Backbone as numpy.savetxt, mean C-alpha at the origin, in Angstrom:
# Nx Ny Nz CAx CAy CAz Cx Cy Cz
6.17 0.34 -27.87 5.31 1.53 -27.87 6.21 2.77 -27.87
6.24 3.48 -29.00 7.11 4.64 -29.11 6.41 5.94 -28.73
5.10 6.00 -28.90 4.35 7.20 -28.54 4.14 7.24 -27.03
3.90 8.44 -26.47 3.64 8.53 -25.03 2.45 7.69 -24.62
2.51 7.12 -23.42 1.36 6.41 -22.85 0.33 7.46 -22.47
-0.86 7.34 -23.04 -1.91 8.34 -22.84 -2.78 7.93 -21.66
-2.98 8.86 -20.72 -3.61 8.54 -19.44 -4.75 9.51 -19.14
-5.85 8.95 -18.63 -6.93 9.75 -18.05 -6.90 9.55 -16.54
-6.87 10.64 -15.79 -6.91 10.59 -14.33 -8.32 10.91 -13.87
-8.86 10.07 -12.98 -10.21 10.27 -12.46 -10.13 10.45 -10.95
-10.80 11.50 -10.47 -10.77 11.84 -9.05 -9.75 12.93 -8.79
-10.19 14.18 -8.78 -9.27 15.32 -8.71 -9.24 15.97 -7.34
-9.41 15.16 -6.30 -9.31 15.66 -4.94 -7.87 15.81 -4.50
-7.66 15.90 -3.19 -6.35 16.21 -2.65 -5.26 15.25 -3.05
-5.53 13.93 -3.06 -4.48 12.96 -3.34 -4.01 13.03 -4.79
-4.82 13.55 -5.67 -4.43 13.59 -7.09 -3.17 14.42 -7.32
-2.91 15.37 -6.42 -1.69 16.16 -6.56 -0.43 15.32 -6.44
-0.48 14.28 -5.56 0.67 13.39 -5.38 0.93 12.56 -6.63
-0.09 12.38 -7.45 0.06 11.67 -8.72 0.53 12.61 -9.82
-0.08 13.79 -9.89 0.19 14.68 -11.02 1.57 15.33 -10.95
2.08 15.56 -9.74 3.40 16.18 -9.63 4.47 15.37 -10.36
4.59 14.06 -10.11 5.59 13.30 -10.87 5.15 13.01 -12.30
3.84 12.83 -12.52 3.36 12.44 -13.84 3.69 13.47 -14.91
3.54 14.74 -14.59 3.76 15.77 -15.60 5.24 15.92 -15.95
6.13 15.31 -15.14 7.56 15.37 -15.43 8.04 14.20 -16.29
7.16 13.25 -16.56 7.56 12.06 -17.33 7.26 12.27 -18.80
8.31 12.25 -19.61 8.16 12.59 -21.03 7.49 11.49 -21.85
7.47 10.26 -21.31 6.90 9.16 -22.09 5.46 8.85 -21.71
4.82 9.76 -21.00 3.39 9.64 -20.72 2.73 11.00 -20.83
1.42 10.99 -21.08 0.69 12.25 -21.27 -0.68 12.14 -20.61
-0.99 13.11 -19.74 -2.33 13.18 -19.16 -3.24 13.84 -20.19
-4.13 13.05 -20.76 -4.99 13.56 -21.83 -6.39 13.91 -21.35
-6.71 13.52 -20.10 -8.04 13.83 -19.59 -8.08 13.82 -18.08
-8.95 14.66 -17.52 -9.18 14.73 -16.08 -10.68 14.63 -15.83
-11.07 13.70 -14.95 -12.49 13.46 -14.69 -12.78 13.65 -13.21
-13.86 14.35 -12.90 -14.33 14.49 -11.53 -15.80 14.88 -11.58
-16.57 14.38 -10.59 -17.98 14.76 -10.54 -18.12 16.27 -10.37
-17.13 16.89 -9.74 -17.07 18.33 -9.61 -16.14 18.86 -10.71
-16.72 19.34 -11.78 -15.93 19.77 -12.94 -14.94 20.87 -12.56
-15.30 21.71 -11.59 -14.40 22.78 -11.19 -13.11 22.22 -10.59
-13.22 21.08 -9.89 -12.02 20.46 -9.30 -11.08 19.99 -10.40
-11.63 19.39 -11.45 -10.81 18.94 -12.56 -10.17 20.11 -13.29
-10.93 21.16 -13.48 -10.41 22.35 -14.15 -9.28 22.98 -13.33
-9.46 23.01 -12.03 -8.44 23.59 -11.15 -7.14 22.78 -11.22
-7.23 21.45 -11.26 -6.03 20.62 -11.37 -5.34 20.85 -12.72
-6.11 20.97 -13.77 -5.53 21.22 -15.09 -4.75 22.53 -15.10
-5.32 23.55 -14.49 -4.64 24.85 -14.44 -3.40 24.77 -13.55
-3.51 24.09 -12.41 -2.40 24.00 -11.47 -1.18 23.33 -12.08
-1.41 22.28 -12.89 -0.30 21.50 -13.43 -0.04 21.76 -14.92
-0.63 22.82 -15.44 -0.35 23.21 -16.82 -0.84 22.22 -17.85
-1.93 21.52 -17.55 -2.47 20.52 -18.49 -3.51 21.19 -19.39
-3.04 22.11 -20.19 -3.94 22.95 -20.98 -4.63 22.18 -22.10
-4.01 21.08 -22.54 -4.61 20.31 -23.64 -5.45 19.15 -23.14
-5.50 18.93 -21.84 -6.27 17.81 -21.29 -7.76 18.10 -21.37
-8.52 17.08 -21.74 -9.97 17.22 -21.76 -10.49 17.16 -20.33
-11.51 17.96 -20.03 -12.11 18.00 -18.71 -13.52 17.43 -18.81
-13.91 16.56 -17.86 -15.24 15.99 -17.91 -15.69 15.42 -16.59
-16.96 14.99 -16.57 -17.55 14.40 -15.37 -17.97 12.95 -15.59
-17.90 12.47 -16.82 -18.34 11.11 -17.17 -17.14 10.32 -17.68
-16.64 9.39 -16.85 -15.45 8.63 -17.22 -15.68 7.79 -18.46
-16.78 7.06 -18.50 -17.04 6.18 -19.65 -17.08 6.94 -20.96
-17.76 8.07 -20.95 -17.87 8.87 -22.17 -16.51 9.39 -22.60
-15.68 9.83 -21.66 -14.35 10.32 -22.01 -13.47 9.21 -22.56
-13.55 8.03 -21.95 -12.74 6.91 -22.44 -13.15 6.51 -23.86
-14.44 6.56 -24.13 -14.92 6.23 -25.47 -14.39 7.21 -26.50
-14.31 8.49 -26.12 -13.84 9.51 -27.05 -12.32 9.47 -27.24
-11.60 9.38 -26.13 -10.15 9.54 -26.19 -9.39 8.24 -26.41
-9.99 7.11 -25.99 -9.34 5.80 -26.12 -7.90 5.83 -25.59
-7.72 6.18 -24.31 -6.37 6.26 -23.74 -5.81 4.86 -23.48
-4.56 4.81 -23.11 -3.90 3.55 -22.78 -4.15 3.12 -21.34
-4.32 4.11 -20.44 -4.41 3.79 -19.02 -5.28 4.80 -18.28
-5.75 4.36 -17.12 -6.52 5.21 -16.22 -5.84 5.23 -14.87
-5.69 6.41 -14.29 -5.22 6.58 -12.92 -6.45 6.84 -12.05
-6.68 5.97 -11.07 -7.87 6.06 -10.23 -7.53 6.68 -8.88
-7.93 7.92 -8.69 -7.68 8.64 -7.43 -8.98 8.90 -6.67
-9.96 8.05 -6.89 -11.26 8.23 -6.26 -11.29 7.61 -4.86
-12.43 7.72 -4.20 -12.64 7.12 -2.89 -12.74 5.59 -3.02
-12.41 4.84 -1.95 -12.42 3.37 -2.03 -13.74 2.79 -2.53
-14.87 3.36 -2.13 -16.15 2.80 -2.53 -16.44 2.99 -4.02
-15.63 3.78 -4.70 -15.83 4.01 -6.14 -14.82 3.22 -6.97
-13.80 2.64 -6.34 -12.73 1.98 -7.09 -13.24 0.88 -8.01
-14.18 0.09 -7.55 -14.68 -1.02 -8.39 -15.32 -0.48 -9.66
-16.18 0.51 -9.54 -16.86 1.06 -10.71 -15.85 1.67 -11.69
-14.89 2.43 -11.17 -13.90 3.06 -12.04 -13.04 2.00 -12.74
-12.57 1.03 -11.99 -11.69 0.01 -12.56 -12.40 -0.83 -13.60
-13.61 -1.26 -13.31 -14.35 -2.09 -14.27 -14.69 -1.30 -15.53
-15.00 -0.02 -15.36 -15.26 0.84 -16.53 -14.00 0.97 -17.38
-12.88 1.24 -16.73 -11.62 1.41 -17.46 -11.22 0.14 -18.19
-11.32 -0.99 -17.52 -10.95 -2.26 -18.16 -11.86 -2.58 -19.33
-13.14 -2.25 -19.21 -14.08 -2.52 -20.30 -13.78 -1.68 -21.53
-13.03 -0.59 -21.35 -12.62 0.26 -22.47 -11.18 -0.03 -22.90
-10.64 -1.14 -22.44 -9.32 -1.56 -22.90 -8.16 -0.82 -22.28
-8.36 -0.28 -21.07 -7.31 0.50 -20.41 -6.63 -0.29 -19.29
-5.32 -0.08 -19.14 -4.65 -0.51 -17.93 -5.07 0.43 -16.80
-4.94 -0.03 -15.53 -5.39 0.79 -14.40 -4.34 0.78 -13.30
-4.04 1.97 -12.77 -3.27 2.13 -11.56 -4.16 2.88 -10.58
-4.43 2.26 -9.41 -5.39 2.85 -8.49 -4.82 3.13 -7.11
-5.46 4.06 -6.42 -5.09 4.36 -5.05 -5.43 3.19 -4.14
-4.73 3.12 -3.00 -5.07 2.12 -2.00 -6.29 2.61 -1.21
-7.04 1.71 -0.57 -6.98 0.26 -0.72 -7.58 -0.17 -2.05
-7.27 -1.39 -2.45 -7.72 -1.91 -3.73 -9.23 -1.74 -3.91
-9.98 -2.09 -2.88 -11.45 -2.00 -2.98 -12.05 -1.83 -1.60
-13.35 -1.58 -1.57 -14.06 -1.40 -0.30 -14.59 -2.71 0.27
-14.60 -3.78 -0.53 -15.01 -5.11 -0.07 -14.16 -6.15 -0.77
-14.06 -7.33 -0.18 -13.32 -8.41 -0.82 -14.03 -8.89 -2.08
-15.35 -8.86 -2.07 -16.11 -9.29 -3.26 -15.77 -8.38 -4.44
-15.74 -7.07 -4.21 -15.39 -6.14 -5.28 -13.94 -6.35 -5.72
-13.05 -6.57 -4.75 -11.64 -6.77 -5.09 -11.46 -7.98 -5.99
-12.11 -9.08 -5.66 -12.00 -10.29 -6.48 -12.56 -10.07 -7.88
-13.67 -9.34 -7.97 -14.25 -9.05 -9.29 -13.32 -8.20 -10.13
-12.65 -7.25 -9.52 -11.72 -6.36 -10.24 -10.49 -7.12 -10.71
-9.94 -7.95 -9.85 -8.77 -8.74 -10.24 -9.12 -9.69 -11.38
-10.28 -10.31 -11.30 -10.70 -11.23 -12.37 -10.94 -10.47 -13.68
-11.54 -9.29 -13.58 -11.80 -8.50 -14.79 -10.50 -8.11 -15.47
-9.48 -7.77 -14.70 -8.18 -7.41 -15.28 -7.56 -8.61 -15.98
-7.67 -9.79 -15.36 -7.14 -11.01 -15.99 -7.88 -11.31 -17.28
-9.21 -11.17 -17.26 -10.01 -11.45 -18.45 -9.69 -10.48 -19.58
-9.40 -9.22 -19.21 -9.11 -8.20 -20.22 -7.67 -8.25 -20.69
-6.82 -8.96 -19.98 -5.41 -9.00 -20.33 -4.72 -7.66 -20.11
-5.18 -6.91 -19.09 -4.63 -5.59 -18.80 -4.00 -5.56 -17.41
-3.07 -4.64 -17.22 -2.46 -4.47 -15.91 -3.40 -3.70 -14.99
-3.51 -4.19 -13.77 -4.21 -3.45 -12.73 -3.34 -3.50 -11.48
-2.78 -2.36 -11.11 -1.87 -2.28 -9.97 -2.39 -1.24 -8.98
-1.87 -1.31 -7.75 -2.35 -0.49 -6.64 -1.19 0.30 -6.05
-1.47 1.53 -5.65 -0.45 2.34 -4.98 -0.18 1.79 -3.59
1.03 1.30 -3.38 1.54 0.92 -2.04 2.92 1.53 -1.93
2.94 2.82 -1.64 4.17 3.59 -1.80 5.28 3.22 -0.81
4.94 2.54 0.31 5.99 2.15 1.25 7.01 1.21 0.61
6.60 0.42 -0.34 7.52 -0.52 -0.98 8.59 0.20 -1.82
8.37 1.47 -2.08 9.29 2.22 -2.93 10.16 3.17 -2.12
10.50 2.73 -0.93 11.42 3.45 -0.05 12.73 2.66 -0.02
13.86 3.29 -0.30 15.13 2.54 -0.36 15.50 1.85 0.95
14.98 2.36 2.07 15.32 1.74 3.36 14.64 0.39 3.54
13.37 0.29 3.19 12.71 -1.00 3.34 13.22 -1.99 2.29
13.59 -1.48 1.13 14.15 -2.35 0.09 15.54 -2.85 0.52
16.30 -2.00 1.21 17.61 -2.41 1.71 17.45 -3.44 2.83
16.44 -3.26 3.68 16.15 -4.25 4.72 15.82 -5.59 4.09
15.00 -5.57 3.07 14.64 -6.83 2.41 15.88 -7.51 1.81
16.78 -6.73 1.21 18.01 -7.31 0.68 18.84 -7.95 1.79
18.92 -7.26 2.94 19.68 -7.79 4.08 19.08 -9.12 4.54
17.78 -9.19 4.63 17.12 -10.43 5.06 17.30 -11.53 4.02
17.23 -11.17 2.73 17.42 -12.15 1.66 18.83 -12.72 1.65
19.78 -11.99 2.22 21.17 -12.46 2.25 21.34 -13.63 3.21
20.35 -13.87 4.07 20.44 -14.95 5.04 21.21 -14.59 6.29
21.49 -13.31 6.49 22.32 -12.88 7.62 21.73 -13.30 8.97
20.40 -13.29 9.10 19.80 -13.70 10.37 19.10 -15.06 10.24
19.44 -15.81 9.21 18.88 -17.14 9.03 17.45 -17.09 8.52
16.68 -18.08 8.90 15.27 -18.16 8.49 14.42 -17.26 9.39
13.62 -16.40 8.79 12.77 -15.49 9.55 11.63 -16.28 10.18
11.44 -16.06 11.48 10.37 -16.75 12.20 9.28 -15.81 12.69
9.65 -14.55 12.97 8.72 -13.61 13.60 8.97 -12.20 13.08
7.90 -11.50 12.78 7.98 -10.09 12.39 6.98 -9.31 13.24
7.48 -8.30 13.94 6.62 -7.47 14.81 6.64 -6.03 14.32
5.46 -5.41 14.28 5.35 -4.01 13.87 4.56 -3.22 14.90
5.09 -2.07 15.30 4.40 -1.14 16.20 4.13 0.16 15.48
2.89 0.63 15.58 2.49 1.89 14.96 1.72 2.71 15.99
2.31 3.81 16.43 1.67 4.66 17.43 1.81 6.12 17.01
0.69 6.69 16.58 0.64 8.09 16.15 -0.58 8.75 16.78
-0.40 9.89 17.43 -1.54 10.66 17.93 -2.02 11.61 16.85
-2.88 11.09 15.97 -3.25 11.82 14.75 -4.59 12.55 14.93
-4.52 13.86 14.98 -5.73 14.68 15.13 -6.16 15.18 13.74
-6.82 14.31 13.00 -7.22 14.65 11.63 -8.37 15.66 11.62
-9.37 15.41 12.45 -10.62 16.13 12.28 -11.33 15.58 11.06
-12.56 15.95 10.84 -13.26 15.53 9.63 -13.72 14.07 9.68
-13.81 13.45 8.49 -14.48 12.16 8.36 -13.79 11.04 9.13
-12.45 11.09 9.26 -11.76 10.00 9.95 -12.18 9.90 11.42
-12.50 11.01 12.03 -12.93 10.98 13.43 -14.25 10.23 13.61
-14.99 10.06 12.52 -16.30 9.40 12.59 -16.26 7.96 12.06
-15.16 7.57 11.42 -15.08 6.28 10.72 -15.09 5.10 11.69
-15.76 4.03 11.31 -15.61 2.75 11.98 -14.32 2.09 11.50
-13.65 1.37 12.40 -12.41 0.66 12.07 -11.39 1.61 11.41
-11.28 2.82 11.93 -10.50 3.86 11.24 -9.04 3.45 11.07
-8.44 2.86 12.07 -7.02 2.47 11.96 -6.85 1.32 10.97
-7.67 0.28 11.10 -7.52 -0.89 10.25 -7.87 -0.57 8.79
-8.93 0.20 8.58 -9.38 0.47 7.22 -8.52 1.51 6.51
-8.14 2.55 7.24 -7.52 3.70 6.57 -6.00 3.67 6.57
-5.39 2.92 7.53 -3.94 2.99 7.65 -3.25 1.64 7.63
-3.86 0.63 8.26 -3.16 -0.64 8.46 -2.83 -1.35 7.15
-3.51 -1.04 6.06 -3.18 -1.66 4.78 -1.72 -1.43 4.44
-1.17 -0.25 4.79 0.25 0.03 4.55 1.12 -0.92 5.37
0.83 -1.00 6.67 1.65 -1.82 7.56 1.54 -3.30 7.21
0.35 -3.75 6.88 0.16 -5.16 6.53 0.90 -5.50 5.24
0.85 -4.58 4.27 1.59 -4.84 3.03 3.09 -4.80 3.28
3.55 -3.90 4.15 4.96 -3.89 4.53 5.35 -5.22 5.17
4.47 -5.73 6.04 4.75 -7.00 6.70 4.89 -8.14 5.72
4.05 -8.16 4.70 4.16 -9.17 3.65 5.46 -9.02 2.88
5.83 -7.78 2.58 7.05 -7.53 1.81 8.29 -7.89 2.61
8.33 -7.49 3.87 9.50 -7.77 4.72 9.66 -9.26 4.95
8.55 -9.94 5.22 8.62 -11.36 5.57 8.67 -12.29 4.36
8.28 -11.78 3.20 8.15 -12.62 2.00 7.21 -13.79 2.27
6.16 -13.53 3.05 5.20 -14.56 3.42 3.78 -14.04 3.20
2.83 -14.96 3.10 1.44 -14.61 2.85 0.56 -15.01 4.03
-0.54 -14.27 4.26 -1.38 -14.51 5.43 -2.21 -15.79 5.32
-2.38 -16.46 6.46 -3.22 -17.65 6.52 -4.36 -17.51 7.52
-4.11 -16.79 8.62 -5.17 -16.56 9.60 -4.84 -15.32 10.41
-5.84 -14.81 11.16 -5.63 -13.62 11.99 -6.54 -13.67 13.20
-6.02 -13.22 14.32 -6.84 -12.90 15.49 -6.57 -11.44 15.83
-7.63 -10.65 15.91 -7.47 -9.21 16.13 -8.40 -8.73 17.24
-7.85 -7.91 18.12 -8.65 -7.21 19.13 -8.55 -5.72 18.84
-9.72 -5.08 18.82 -9.81 -3.66 18.48 -10.55 -2.94 19.61
-10.10 -1.72 19.97 -10.76 -0.99 21.03 -10.52 0.51 20.87
-11.30 1.28 21.63 -11.15 2.73 21.62 -10.76 3.17 23.03
-9.50 3.55 23.26 -9.03 3.86 24.61 -9.75 5.07 25.21
-9.79 5.10 26.53 -10.30 6.26 27.24 -9.52 7.50 26.80
-10.24 8.57 26.53 -9.60 9.81 26.10 -9.46 9.94 24.60
-9.83 8.89 23.85 -9.73 8.95 22.39 -10.66 10.02 21.83
-10.24 10.69 20.79 -11.06 11.69 20.12 -11.77 11.11 18.90
-11.68 9.80 18.73 -12.39 9.11 17.64 -13.71 8.53 18.16
-14.70 8.44 17.29 -15.99 7.90 17.68 -15.95 6.38 17.85
-15.07 5.72 17.11 -15.02 4.26 17.11 -13.60 3.79 17.39
-13.39 2.49 17.31 -12.11 1.89 17.68 -10.96 2.48 16.87
-9.96 3.00 17.59 -8.80 3.61 16.94 -7.50 2.92 17.33
-7.61 1.79 18.05 -6.45 1.00 18.44 -6.71 -0.47 18.13
-5.64 -1.21 17.82 -5.82 -2.62 17.48 -4.53 -3.39 17.71
-4.70 -4.66 18.02 -3.60 -5.62 18.07 -4.02 -6.82 17.22
-3.16 -7.22 16.29 -3.48 -8.33 15.40 -2.32 -9.32 15.36
-2.66 -10.60 15.38 -1.67 -11.67 15.26 -2.00 -12.45 13.99
-1.07 -12.40 13.03 -1.26 -13.11 11.77 -0.37 -14.36 11.73
-0.96 -15.49 11.42 -0.18 -16.67 11.07 0.06 -16.61 9.57
1.33 -16.67 9.20 1.72 -16.52 7.81 2.21 -17.86 7.26
2.50 -17.89 5.98 3.04 -19.10 5.37 4.40 -19.44 5.97
4.81 -20.68 5.84 6.09 -21.18 6.35 6.21 -21.08 7.87
5.06 -21.03 8.58 5.08 -21.01 10.03 5.46 -19.69 10.64
5.62 -18.65 9.86 6.02 -17.33 10.36 4.83 -16.64 11.04
5.10 -15.87 12.08 4.08 -15.09 12.77 4.39 -13.61 12.62
3.37 -12.84 12.24 3.49 -11.38 12.10 2.51 -10.74 13.06
3.01 -9.88 13.94 2.14 -9.19 14.88 2.13 -7.70 14.58
0.99 -7.08 14.82 0.80 -5.65 14.60 0.14 -5.06 15.83
0.76 -4.01 16.39 0.16 -3.23 17.47 0.08 -1.79 16.99
-1.13 -1.22 17.04 -1.25 0.12 16.50 -2.28 0.97 17.20
-2.09 2.28 17.11 -3.07 3.23 17.64 -2.93 4.55 16.92
-4.07 5.18 16.68 -4.09 6.52 16.12 -4.47 7.56 17.17
-4.49 7.13 18.44 -4.77 8.10 19.51 -3.74 7.92 20.63
-2.49 7.71 20.26 -1.40 7.54 21.22 -0.61 8.84 21.30
-0.71 9.52 22.42 -0.02 10.80 22.60 1.39 10.55 23.16
2.38 11.10 22.50 3.75 10.99 22.94 4.44 9.73 22.43
5.75 9.81 22.28 6.59 8.68 21.87 6.10 8.08 20.55
5.70 8.94 19.62 5.15 8.45 18.36 6.21 7.72 17.54
5.79 6.65 16.89 6.64 5.96 15.93 6.63 6.74 14.62
7.40 6.29 13.66 7.28 6.83 12.31 5.99 6.31 11.69
5.60 6.90 10.57 4.42 6.42 9.84 4.70 5.05 9.22
5.96 4.67 9.13 6.34 3.39 8.52 6.45 2.27 9.56
6.11 2.55 10.83 6.14 1.58 11.94 7.56 1.39 12.49
7.61 0.81 13.66 8.84 0.38 14.31 8.86 -1.14 14.24
9.91 -1.72 13.64 9.92 -3.14 13.29 10.98 -3.92 14.06
10.66 -5.16 14.41 11.64 -6.14 14.89 11.42 -7.42 14.09
12.50 -7.88 13.46 12.46 -9.11 12.67 13.39 -10.12 13.34
12.86 -11.29 13.68 13.61 -12.31 14.39 13.85 -13.50 13.47
15.10 -13.93 13.39 15.46 -15.10 12.60 16.14 -16.15 13.44
16.45 -17.27 12.85 17.11 -18.36 13.57 18.55 -18.02 13.93
19.13 -17.01 13.27 20.54 -16.67 13.51 20.75 -15.24 13.99
19.66 -14.54 14.33 19.82 -13.18 14.79 18.54 -12.37 14.62
18.65 -11.07 14.86 17.48 -10.18 14.81 17.87 -8.83 14.21
16.86 -8.14 13.70 17.02 -6.79 13.15 15.93 -5.90 13.71
16.30 -4.67 14.07 15.32 -3.65 14.42 15.45 -2.50 13.43
14.29 -1.97 13.03 14.25 -0.83 12.11 13.17 0.11 12.60
13.52 1.39 12.75 12.56 2.35 13.28 11.68 2.98 12.22
11.72 2.46 11.01 10.92 3.02 9.92 11.57 4.21 9.26
12.70 4.66 9.84 13.46 5.77 9.25 14.85 5.32 8.86
15.85 5.98 9.40 17.24 5.68 9.01 17.98 4.81 10.02
17.31 4.42 11.09 17.99 3.70 12.17 17.78 2.19 12.06
18.84 1.45 11.78 18.82 -0.01 11.76 19.76 -0.53 12.84
19.38 -1.61 13.49 20.26 -2.33 14.40 20.10 -3.82 14.12
21.21 -4.51 13.93 21.17 -5.94 13.64 22.23 -6.65 14.46
21.89 -7.82 14.97 22.83 -8.67 15.67 22.67 -10.10 15.19
23.81 -10.80 15.01 23.77 -12.19 14.56 24.55 -13.05 15.56
24.17 -14.30 15.64 24.81 -15.24 16.56 26.22 -15.56 16.07
27.18 -15.49 17.00 28.55 -15.90 16.68 28.97 -17.14 17.47
28.28 -17.40 18.59 28.63 -18.56 19.41 27.42 -18.95 20.27
27.12 -20.22 20.34 25.91 -20.67 21.03 26.21 -21.37 22.36
27.30 -21.11 22.97 27.61 -21.71 24.26 27.09 -20.83 25.39
26.67 -21.47 26.50 26.20 -20.71 27.64 24.72 -20.44 27.60
24.23 -19.74 28.63 22.80 -19.47 28.79 22.28 -18.59 27.65
23.02 -17.56 27.29 22.64 -16.67 26.19 23.76 -16.69 25.16
23.40 -16.86 23.91 24.39 -16.92 22.83 25.16 -15.61 22.72
26.33 -15.69 22.17 27.11 -14.49 21.89 26.70 -13.93 20.52
26.71 -12.62 20.41 26.27 -11.96 19.18 27.27 -10.89 18.78
27.18 -10.51 17.51 27.94 -9.36 17.04 27.05 -8.50 16.16
27.32 -7.21 16.15 26.52 -6.29 15.36 26.82 -6.44 13.87
25.81 -6.29 13.07 25.95 -6.26 11.61 25.30 -4.99 11.08
25.85 -4.49 10.00 25.33 -3.26 9.41 24.33 -3.60 8.30
23.22 -2.89 8.30 22.27 -2.97 7.20 22.62 -1.83 6.25
23.19 -2.16 5.13 23.63 -1.14 4.17 22.43 -0.63 3.38
22.21 0.66 3.45 21.10 1.27 2.71 21.60 1.69 1.34
21.00 1.12 0.32 21.36 1.41 -1.07 20.15 2.02 -1.75
20.31 3.24 -2.21 19.21 3.90 -2.93 19.26 3.41 -4.37
18.53 2.33 -4.64 18.63 1.66 -5.93 17.67 2.19 -6.97
17.00 3.27 -6.67 16.10 3.85 -7.67 16.03 5.35 -7.45
15.93 6.06 -8.56 15.91 7.53 -8.48 14.58 8.05 -7.97
13.51 7.29 -8.18 12.18 7.77 -7.83 11.61 6.97 -6.67
10.87 7.65 -5.80 10.29 7.01 -4.63 8.79 7.28 -4.59
8.12 6.60 -3.67 6.71 6.87 -3.43 5.87 6.76 -4.69
4.93 7.70 -4.84 4.04 7.69 -6.00 4.84 7.77 -7.30
5.91 8.54 -7.29 6.72 8.68 -8.51 7.30 7.33 -8.92
7.80 6.57 -7.96 8.35 5.26 -8.27 7.31 4.30 -8.79
6.13 4.32 -8.19 5.05 3.44 -8.64 4.60 3.78 -10.05
4.40 5.07 -10.30 3.95 5.49 -11.63 5.01 5.16 -12.68
6.28 5.41 -12.34 7.37 5.11 -13.27 7.39 3.62 -13.61
7.29 2.79 -12.60 7.30 1.34 -12.86 6.09 0.92 -13.68
4.93 1.49 -13.37 3.70 1.13 -14.08 3.81 1.46 -15.57
4.30 2.65 -15.88 4.45 3.05 -17.28 5.47 2.14 -17.98
6.57 1.84 -17.30 7.58 0.95 -17.88 7.01 -0.44 -18.15
6.15 -0.91 -17.26 5.56 -2.24 -17.43 4.57 -2.25 -18.60
3.83 -1.16 -18.79 2.95 -1.08 -19.95 3.77 -1.16 -21.23
4.88 -0.45 -21.23 5.73 -0.42 -22.42 6.47 -1.74 -22.63
6.94 -2.33 -21.55 7.79 -3.51 -21.69 7.09 -4.84 -21.53
5.82 -4.82 -21.11 5.09 -6.06 -20.97 5.41 -6.82 -19.70
6.03 -6.17 -18.72 6.35 -6.84 -17.46 5.25 -6.55 -16.43
5.46 -7.03 -15.20 4.43 -6.96 -14.16 4.85 -6.04 -13.03
4.03 -5.06 -12.63 4.37 -4.18 -11.51 4.45 -4.96 -10.21
5.29 -4.49 -9.31 5.43 -5.13 -8.00 4.11 -5.14 -7.24
3.29 -4.10 -7.42 2.05 -3.99 -6.67 0.84 -4.39 -7.51
1.02 -5.38 -8.38 -0.08 -5.87 -9.20 -1.23 -6.30 -8.27
-2.46 -6.03 -8.69 -3.61 -6.26 -7.81 -3.80 -7.73 -7.45
-3.43 -8.62 -8.32 -3.59 -10.05 -8.04 -2.72 -10.49 -6.86
-1.67 -9.73 -6.54 -0.88 -9.97 -5.35 -1.33 -9.08 -4.20
-1.61 -7.82 -4.48 -1.98 -6.87 -3.44 -3.28 -7.25 -2.74
-4.12 -8.03 -3.39 -5.37 -8.45 -2.77 -5.11 -9.24 -1.49
-3.93 -9.84 -1.37 -3.58 -10.57 -0.15 -3.42 -9.61 1.02
-2.87 -8.43 0.77 -2.75 -7.42 1.83 -4.13 -6.90 2.23
-5.01 -6.71 1.25 -6.37 -6.27 1.54 -7.11 -7.33 2.35
-6.87 -8.60 2.04 -7.52 -9.68 2.79 -7.12 -9.65 4.25
-5.90 -9.20 4.54 -5.46 -9.07 5.93 -6.29 -8.02 6.66
-6.61 -6.92 5.98 -7.42 -5.86 6.58 -8.81 -6.38 6.92
-9.48 -6.97 5.94 -10.85 -7.41 6.17 -10.90 -8.63 7.09
-9.85 -9.46 7.07 -9.77 -10.55 8.01 -9.66 -10.04 9.43
-8.81 -9.00 9.63 -8.64 -8.41 10.96 -9.94 -7.78 11.45
-10.67 -7.10 10.58 -11.93 -6.49 10.96 -12.96 -7.56 11.34
-13.03 -8.63 10.55 -13.96 -9.72 10.86 -13.62 -10.36 12.20
-12.33 -10.55 12.45 -11.91 -11.13 13.72 -12.27 -10.22 14.89
-12.02 -8.92 14.74 -12.33 -7.97 15.80 -13.83 -7.94 16.10
-14.63 -8.01 15.06 -16.09 -7.95 15.24 -16.65 -9.24 15.84
-16.01 -10.37 15.55 -16.53 -11.67 16.00 -15.81 -12.22 17.23
-14.69 -11.58 17.60 -13.87 -12.03 18.73 -13.40 -13.47 18.56
-12.99 -13.79 17.34 -12.49 -15.13 17.07 -11.41 -15.08 16.00
-10.65 -16.15 15.94 -9.64 -16.29 14.89 -10.34 -16.50 13.55
-9.81 -15.84 12.52 -10.41 -15.91 11.18 -9.38 -16.45 10.20
-9.79 -17.42 9.42 -8.92 -17.95 8.36 -8.95 -16.99 7.17
-7.81 -16.81 6.52 -7.70 -15.92 5.37 -7.46 -16.76 4.13
-8.39 -16.72 3.20 -8.25 -17.48 1.97 -8.75 -16.65 0.81
-8.18 -16.87 -0.36 -8.57 -16.13 -1.57 -9.10 -17.09 -2.62
């Protein structure tokens, strides 16, 4: 494909700026249309990013029929993702969508199947995977430095005073944020979920209407256990947005604070009550020029051109979404829930 990849972006709210900033800098793609139910929002985005030739509209299907673009960027709300994705696929477009993949597992499965039937790429924004620090951690673990991974623990504690709709949401932490942490857990562990037990609660003093704290225990493939402790109403001692991690292996352990701080120790001698250890360095290698949304969009466009598969392809990302809905089902039923696709 020598011509630019032609893209229609739908959903011109706040998050669309994170997409358009890197997109307009890429010479091998072109935003040819902007769609939003509020036409003024689409017009404002076009003016902000200098998209003077982009068509503005409120009807995605009609615009796709006219322009016949190569791809659709879905920046809409989760409850609209299924409609947007199915419409785009029916018009022969590849799709890159905001997280979470869908608002229900039934919709997610229908979208993944529709993409397979259409022979088109459907990938999801999971920008944490495009951070050189987590990628460097994964390389360190793949080297076998700490042996076989047995346990992955993640702590997420942020006192987030959003105001607005999040303060009213049910399952606000699990639905709106934990998808990032759960997907990170899958990436770090290289394992897939099999079951979950989750307890969810709203601590005294919380400014949220519903449960804003949760603890989840996931049984993963290969006997690995992944635990998540999180709260969006924890004042003081906040973690990073990327969580505070401890990874335990048969030959040592690694701690990562979600930022630039890594600590690793490996066994050097197993005599005595406690084994002897030595520190190891986790070398951070910035192996890509683009991060976050920019990295995802860059990879997606390259995959359209080259026929390869994005790292966050929906057929894989649905496993991370299943962790979210499994955790919610467990919290609501107070029982362990099996996760199957």
